[in-house]
Tab-separated table of C-alpha atoms in Angstrom:
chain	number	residue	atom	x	y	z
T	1	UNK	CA	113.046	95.325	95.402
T	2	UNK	CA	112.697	96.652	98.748
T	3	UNK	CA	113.188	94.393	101.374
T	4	UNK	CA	111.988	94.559	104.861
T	5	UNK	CA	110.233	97.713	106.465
T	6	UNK	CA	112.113	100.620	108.878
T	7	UNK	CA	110.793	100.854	112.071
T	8	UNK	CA	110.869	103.190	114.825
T	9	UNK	CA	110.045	102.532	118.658
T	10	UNK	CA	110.901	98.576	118.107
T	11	UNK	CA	111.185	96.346	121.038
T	12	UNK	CA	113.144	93.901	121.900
T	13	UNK	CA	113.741	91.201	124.601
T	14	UNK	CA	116.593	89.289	125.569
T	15	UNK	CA	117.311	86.331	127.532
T	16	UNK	CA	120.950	86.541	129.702
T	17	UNK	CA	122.071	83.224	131.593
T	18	UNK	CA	123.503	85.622	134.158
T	19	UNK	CA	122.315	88.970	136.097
T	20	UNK	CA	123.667	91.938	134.084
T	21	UNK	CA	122.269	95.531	135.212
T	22	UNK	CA	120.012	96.749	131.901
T	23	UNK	CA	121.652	99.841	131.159
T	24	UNK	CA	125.109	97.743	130.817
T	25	UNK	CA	122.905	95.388	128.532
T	26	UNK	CA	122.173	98.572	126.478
T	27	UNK	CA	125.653	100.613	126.273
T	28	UNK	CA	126.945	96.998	124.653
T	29	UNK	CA	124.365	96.567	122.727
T	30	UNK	CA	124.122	99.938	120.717
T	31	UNK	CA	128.288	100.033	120.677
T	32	UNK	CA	127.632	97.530	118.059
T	33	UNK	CA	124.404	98.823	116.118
T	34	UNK	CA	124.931	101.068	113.057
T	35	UNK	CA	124.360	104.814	113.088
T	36	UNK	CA	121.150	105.699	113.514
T	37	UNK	CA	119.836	102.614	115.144
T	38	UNK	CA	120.247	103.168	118.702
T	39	UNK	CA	118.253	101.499	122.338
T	40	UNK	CA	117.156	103.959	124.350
T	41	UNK	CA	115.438	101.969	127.185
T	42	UNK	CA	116.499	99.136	129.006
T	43	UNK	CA	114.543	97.257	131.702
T	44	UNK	CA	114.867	93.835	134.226
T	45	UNK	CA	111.850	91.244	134.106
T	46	UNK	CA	111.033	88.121	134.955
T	47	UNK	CA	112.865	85.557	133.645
T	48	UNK	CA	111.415	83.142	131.233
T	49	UNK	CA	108.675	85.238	130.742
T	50	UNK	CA	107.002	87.743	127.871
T	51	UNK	CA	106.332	91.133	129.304
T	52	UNK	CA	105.021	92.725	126.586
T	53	UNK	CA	102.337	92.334	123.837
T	54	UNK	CA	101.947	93.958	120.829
T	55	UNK	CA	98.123	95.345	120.363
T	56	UNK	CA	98.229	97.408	117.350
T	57	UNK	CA	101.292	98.949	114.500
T	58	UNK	CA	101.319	101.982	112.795
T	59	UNK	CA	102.510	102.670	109.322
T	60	UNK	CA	103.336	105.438	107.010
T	61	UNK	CA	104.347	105.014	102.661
T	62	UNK	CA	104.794	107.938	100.508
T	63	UNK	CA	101.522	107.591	97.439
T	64	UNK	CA	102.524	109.436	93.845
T	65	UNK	CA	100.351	112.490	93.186
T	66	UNK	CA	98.878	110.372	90.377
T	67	UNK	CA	97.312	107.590	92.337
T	68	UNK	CA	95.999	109.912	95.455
T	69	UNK	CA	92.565	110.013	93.902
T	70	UNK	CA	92.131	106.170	93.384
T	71	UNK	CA	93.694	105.810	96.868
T	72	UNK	CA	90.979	108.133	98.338
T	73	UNK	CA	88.291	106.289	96.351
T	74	UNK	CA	89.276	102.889	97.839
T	75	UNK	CA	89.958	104.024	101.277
T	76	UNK	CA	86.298	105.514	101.647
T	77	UNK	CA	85.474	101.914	100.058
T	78	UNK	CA	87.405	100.112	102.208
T	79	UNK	CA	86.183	101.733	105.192
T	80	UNK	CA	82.583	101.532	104.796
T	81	UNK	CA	82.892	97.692	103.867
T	82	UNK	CA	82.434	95.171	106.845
T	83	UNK	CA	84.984	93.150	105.354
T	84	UNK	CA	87.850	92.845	102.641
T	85	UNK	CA	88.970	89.557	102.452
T	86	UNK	CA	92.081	88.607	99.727
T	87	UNK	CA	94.004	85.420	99.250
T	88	UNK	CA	97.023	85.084	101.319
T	89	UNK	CA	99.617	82.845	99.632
T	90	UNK	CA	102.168	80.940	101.401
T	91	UNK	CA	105.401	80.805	99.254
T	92	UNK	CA	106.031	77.183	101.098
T	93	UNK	CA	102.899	75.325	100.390
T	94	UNK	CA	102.033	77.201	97.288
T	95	UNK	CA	98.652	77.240	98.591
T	96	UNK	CA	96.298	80.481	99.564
T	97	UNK	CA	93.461	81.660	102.750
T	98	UNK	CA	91.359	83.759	102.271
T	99	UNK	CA	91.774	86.746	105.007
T	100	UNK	CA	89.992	89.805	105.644
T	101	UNK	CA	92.013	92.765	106.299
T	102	UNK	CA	89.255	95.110	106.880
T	103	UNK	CA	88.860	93.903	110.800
T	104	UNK	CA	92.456	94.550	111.574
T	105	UNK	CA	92.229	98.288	110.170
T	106	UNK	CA	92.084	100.623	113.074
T	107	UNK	CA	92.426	103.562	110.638
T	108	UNK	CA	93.766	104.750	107.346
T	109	UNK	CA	94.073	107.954	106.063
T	110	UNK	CA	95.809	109.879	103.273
T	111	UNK	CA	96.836	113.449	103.520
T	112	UNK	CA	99.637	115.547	101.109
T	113	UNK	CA	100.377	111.851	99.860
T	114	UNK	CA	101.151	110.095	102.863
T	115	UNK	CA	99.536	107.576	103.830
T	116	UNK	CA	99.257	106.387	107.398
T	117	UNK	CA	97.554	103.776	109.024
T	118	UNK	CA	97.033	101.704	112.028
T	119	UNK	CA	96.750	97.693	112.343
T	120	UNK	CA	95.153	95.883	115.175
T	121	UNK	CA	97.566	92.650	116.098
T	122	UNK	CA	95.277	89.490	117.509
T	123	UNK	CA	96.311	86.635	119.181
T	124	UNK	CA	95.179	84.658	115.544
T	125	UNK	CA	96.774	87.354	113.322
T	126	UNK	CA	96.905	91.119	111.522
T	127	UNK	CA	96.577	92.029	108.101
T	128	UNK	CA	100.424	92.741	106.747
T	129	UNK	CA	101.590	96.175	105.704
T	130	UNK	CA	101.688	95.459	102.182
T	131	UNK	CA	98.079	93.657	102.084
T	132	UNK	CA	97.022	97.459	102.843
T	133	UNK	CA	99.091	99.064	100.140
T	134	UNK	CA	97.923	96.520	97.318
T	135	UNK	CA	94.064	97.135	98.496
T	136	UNK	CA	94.419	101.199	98.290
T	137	UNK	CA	96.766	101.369	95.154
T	138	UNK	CA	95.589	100.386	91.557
T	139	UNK	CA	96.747	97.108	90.463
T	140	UNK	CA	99.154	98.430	87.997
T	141	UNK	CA	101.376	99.114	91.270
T	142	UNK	CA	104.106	96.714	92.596
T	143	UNK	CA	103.725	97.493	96.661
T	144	UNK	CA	106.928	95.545	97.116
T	145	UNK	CA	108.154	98.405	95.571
T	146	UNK	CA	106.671	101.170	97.438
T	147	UNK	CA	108.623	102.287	100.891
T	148	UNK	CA	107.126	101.202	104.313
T	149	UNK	CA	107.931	102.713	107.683
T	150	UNK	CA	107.006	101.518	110.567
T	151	UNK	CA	106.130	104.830	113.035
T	152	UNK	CA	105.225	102.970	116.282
T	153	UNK	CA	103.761	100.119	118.425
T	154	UNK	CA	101.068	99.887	121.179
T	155	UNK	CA	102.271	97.151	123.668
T	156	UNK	CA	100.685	96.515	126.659
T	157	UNK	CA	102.384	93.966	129.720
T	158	UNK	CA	101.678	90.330	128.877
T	159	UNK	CA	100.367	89.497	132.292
T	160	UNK	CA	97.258	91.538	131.550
């Protein structure tokens, strides 16, 4: 089982109790990261305060040849519906909510098997990665199974 999803273009913030220039804060940082995983911008604000938000994700999983035509089909479904709601289960309580993930779907396409899309993020919520991959891909799938990267974040500054 995969676990987790790679990411590019992350952010970060960290609380110091002391002034330390940002670029210091990144050379230590990324002496300690593994290859490949590196912080390439650094920047002061305000402390005790959130300066950025996240407004939407964007995703990309490689689809098998042999389910791009029921992906297509339920795509062109899933787009034209005004909603899609499935039952969210929380592992803790056992119990399920119904959500629809069609009103956090920005966009979705498939082209040459991959298959990229973009999530709204609310204030109450967005529809998870692998909610998408489950509604697109025939049942028979296990999405847990299928690879997830994360290519990018809108943010905008919190004080907006």
């Amino acid at each position: 089982m995969i676990v987790g999803i790679g990411g590019e273009g992350e952010v970060v913030e960290v609380e110091l109790h002391s002034w330390v220039k940002p670029s210091a804060v990144m050379e230590a940082i990324n002496r300690f990261l593994p290859r490949g995983l590196v912080i390439t911008r650094a920047k002061l604000v305000p402390p005790l305060r959130a300066t950025c938000v996240v407004v939407s994700m964007s995703f990309e999983a490689d689809i098998a040849d042999e389910f791009a035509e029921h992906a297509h089909e339920a795509i062109k479904t899933l787009m034209l519906a005004d909603s899609f709601t499935i039952m969210r289960g929380n592992e803790e309580t056992g119990k399920s909510k119904p959500v629809d993930i069609r009103r956090y779907i920005e966009c979705i396409s498939l082209e040459n098997g991959l298959l990229s899309f973009r999530l709204e993020v609310t204030t109450t919520g967005t529809a998870r990665p692998r909610e998408i991959l489950a509604a697109v891909l025939p049942d028979s799938v296990d999405v847990r199974l299928v690879p997830l990267r994360k290519r990018g974040m809108e943010i905008r500054d919190a004080q907006r």
